[in-house]
């Protein structure tokens, strides 16, 4: 888990998935949907796929 600096309220969870399809399947699963429904109303999730471009 990463937290934004300078008073930012943003958090970033970085995970490695086998494929884009595996992530989409997980995000659409009933279990994840139930967990997300329990989040406070002011929590917003923005799933993204990133690829490394430089180290």
XYZ file of N, CA and C in Angstrom:
165
model
N 0.859 -1.165 0.000
C 0.000 0.000 0.000
C 0.904 1.226 0.000
N 0.565 2.209 -0.807
C 1.294 3.472 -0.875
C 0.332 4.611 -0.560
N 0.838 5.627 0.135
C 0.027 6.789 0.487
C 0.619 8.013 -0.196
N -0.246 8.895 -0.684
C 0.207 10.153 -1.267
C 0.896 11.020 -0.222
N 1.749 11.918 -0.672
C 2.484 12.797 0.229
C 1.802 14.155 0.331
N 2.362 15.006 1.169
C 1.919 16.404 1.308
C 0.434 16.517 1.651
N -0.030 15.640 2.544
C -1.417 15.724 2.982
C -2.426 15.057 2.062
N -1.962 14.395 1.017
C -2.871 13.706 0.101
C -3.649 12.628 0.849
N -4.890 12.435 0.467
C -5.718 11.385 1.063
C -5.777 10.150 0.170
N -4.956 10.118 -0.883
C -4.980 9.000 -1.815
C -4.130 7.836 -1.320
N -4.642 6.623 -1.548
C -3.905 5.397 -1.270
C -3.816 4.601 -2.557
N -2.701 3.901 -2.753
C -2.550 3.067 -3.941
C -2.103 1.676 -3.508
N -2.854 0.690 -3.926
C -2.495 -0.700 -3.697
C -1.944 -1.239 -5.008
N -0.741 -1.775 -4.977
C -0.123 -2.313 -6.188
C -0.147 -3.828 -6.096
N -0.677 -4.467 -7.127
C -0.744 -5.923 -7.177
C -0.365 -6.383 -8.575
N 0.158 -7.590 -8.665
C 0.508 -8.179 -9.955
C -0.532 -9.251 -10.263
N -1.170 -9.122 -11.423
C -2.191 -10.074 -11.861
C -1.656 -10.884 -13.028
N -2.150 -12.101 -13.176
C -1.725 -12.950 -14.287
C -2.098 -12.344 -15.627
N -3.232 -11.655 -15.670
C -3.702 -11.073 -16.927
C -4.756 -10.013 -16.625
N -5.054 -9.213 -17.631
C -6.132 -8.234 -17.511
C -7.453 -8.949 -17.251
N -7.635 -10.088 -17.902
C -8.868 -10.854 -17.723
C -9.007 -11.352 -16.289
N -7.896 -11.763 -15.675
C -7.943 -12.232 -14.285
C -8.361 -11.101 -13.348
N -7.846 -9.901 -13.585
C -8.243 -8.748 -12.775
C -9.725 -8.443 -12.978
N -10.168 -8.424 -14.226
C -11.574 -8.129 -14.516
C -12.494 -9.164 -13.867
N -12.098 -10.428 -13.913
C -12.893 -11.487 -13.288
C -12.974 -11.275 -11.782
N -11.843 -10.947 -11.161
C -11.830 -10.720 -9.713
C -12.697 -9.527 -9.340
N -12.563 -8.421 -10.069
C -13.336 -7.221 -9.744
C -14.834 -7.435 -9.926
N -15.205 -8.335 -10.830
C -16.614 -8.610 -11.072
C -17.191 -9.720 -10.215
N -16.347 -10.339 -9.390
C -16.817 -11.471 -8.590
C -17.774 -11.007 -7.491
N -18.722 -11.851 -7.126
C -19.663 -11.493 -6.059
C -18.954 -11.151 -4.747
N -17.871 -11.857 -4.429
C -17.153 -11.594 -3.179
C -16.586 -10.174 -3.151
N -15.926 -9.765 -4.233
C -15.359 -8.411 -4.290
C -16.477 -7.374 -4.316
N -17.554 -7.654 -5.016
C -18.680 -6.724 -5.055
C -19.285 -6.533 -3.663
N -19.386 -7.624 -2.884
C -19.902 -7.520 -1.513
C -18.968 -6.685 -0.639
N -17.655 -6.918 -0.772
C -16.699 -6.136 0.024
C -16.777 -4.659 -0.341
N -16.850 -4.359 -1.629
C -16.904 -2.965 -2.080
C -18.178 -2.281 -1.585
N -19.261 -3.026 -1.496
C -20.524 -2.451 -1.025
C -20.431 -2.026 0.439
N -19.504 -2.627 1.181
C -19.330 -2.288 2.596
C -18.402 -1.097 2.818
N -17.750 -0.607 1.763
C -16.868 0.557 1.910
C -17.698 1.788 2.260
N -17.122 2.730 3.006
C -17.831 3.988 3.259
C -18.167 4.695 1.944
N -19.221 5.489 1.947
C -19.693 6.142 0.723
C -18.665 7.064 0.084
N -17.731 7.603 0.877
C -16.753 8.533 0.298
C -15.509 7.834 -0.250
N -15.491 6.505 -0.229
C -14.376 5.750 -0.805
C -14.657 5.544 -2.289
N -13.678 5.894 -3.123
C -13.803 5.733 -4.572
C -12.644 4.872 -5.050
N -12.927 3.917 -5.912
C -11.907 3.020 -6.444
C -11.749 3.264 -7.940
N -10.498 3.340 -8.381
C -10.186 3.526 -9.795
C -9.198 2.452 -10.239
N -9.667 1.237 -10.533
C -8.739 0.193 -10.976
C -8.056 0.604 -12.286
N -6.761 0.364 -12.364
C -5.977 0.681 -13.554
C -5.005 -0.451 -13.849
N -4.636 -0.551 -15.104
C -3.572 -1.451 -15.538
C -2.401 -0.573 -15.958
N -1.224 -0.860 -15.426
C -0.017 -0.119 -15.787
C 1.003 -1.082 -16.362
N 1.891 -0.551 -17.179
C 3.012 -1.344 -17.667
C 4.296 -0.568 -17.392
N 5.365 -1.288 -17.050
C 6.624 -0.595 -16.787
C 7.191 -0.016 -18.080
N 7.731 1.191 -17.981
C 8.351 1.806 -19.159
C 9.816 2.140 -18.917
N 10.224 2.206 -17.634
C 11.613 2.500 -17.315
C 11.840 2.189 -15.844
N 13.060 1.863 -15.522
C 13.396 1.573 -14.127
C 14.443 2.548 -13.659
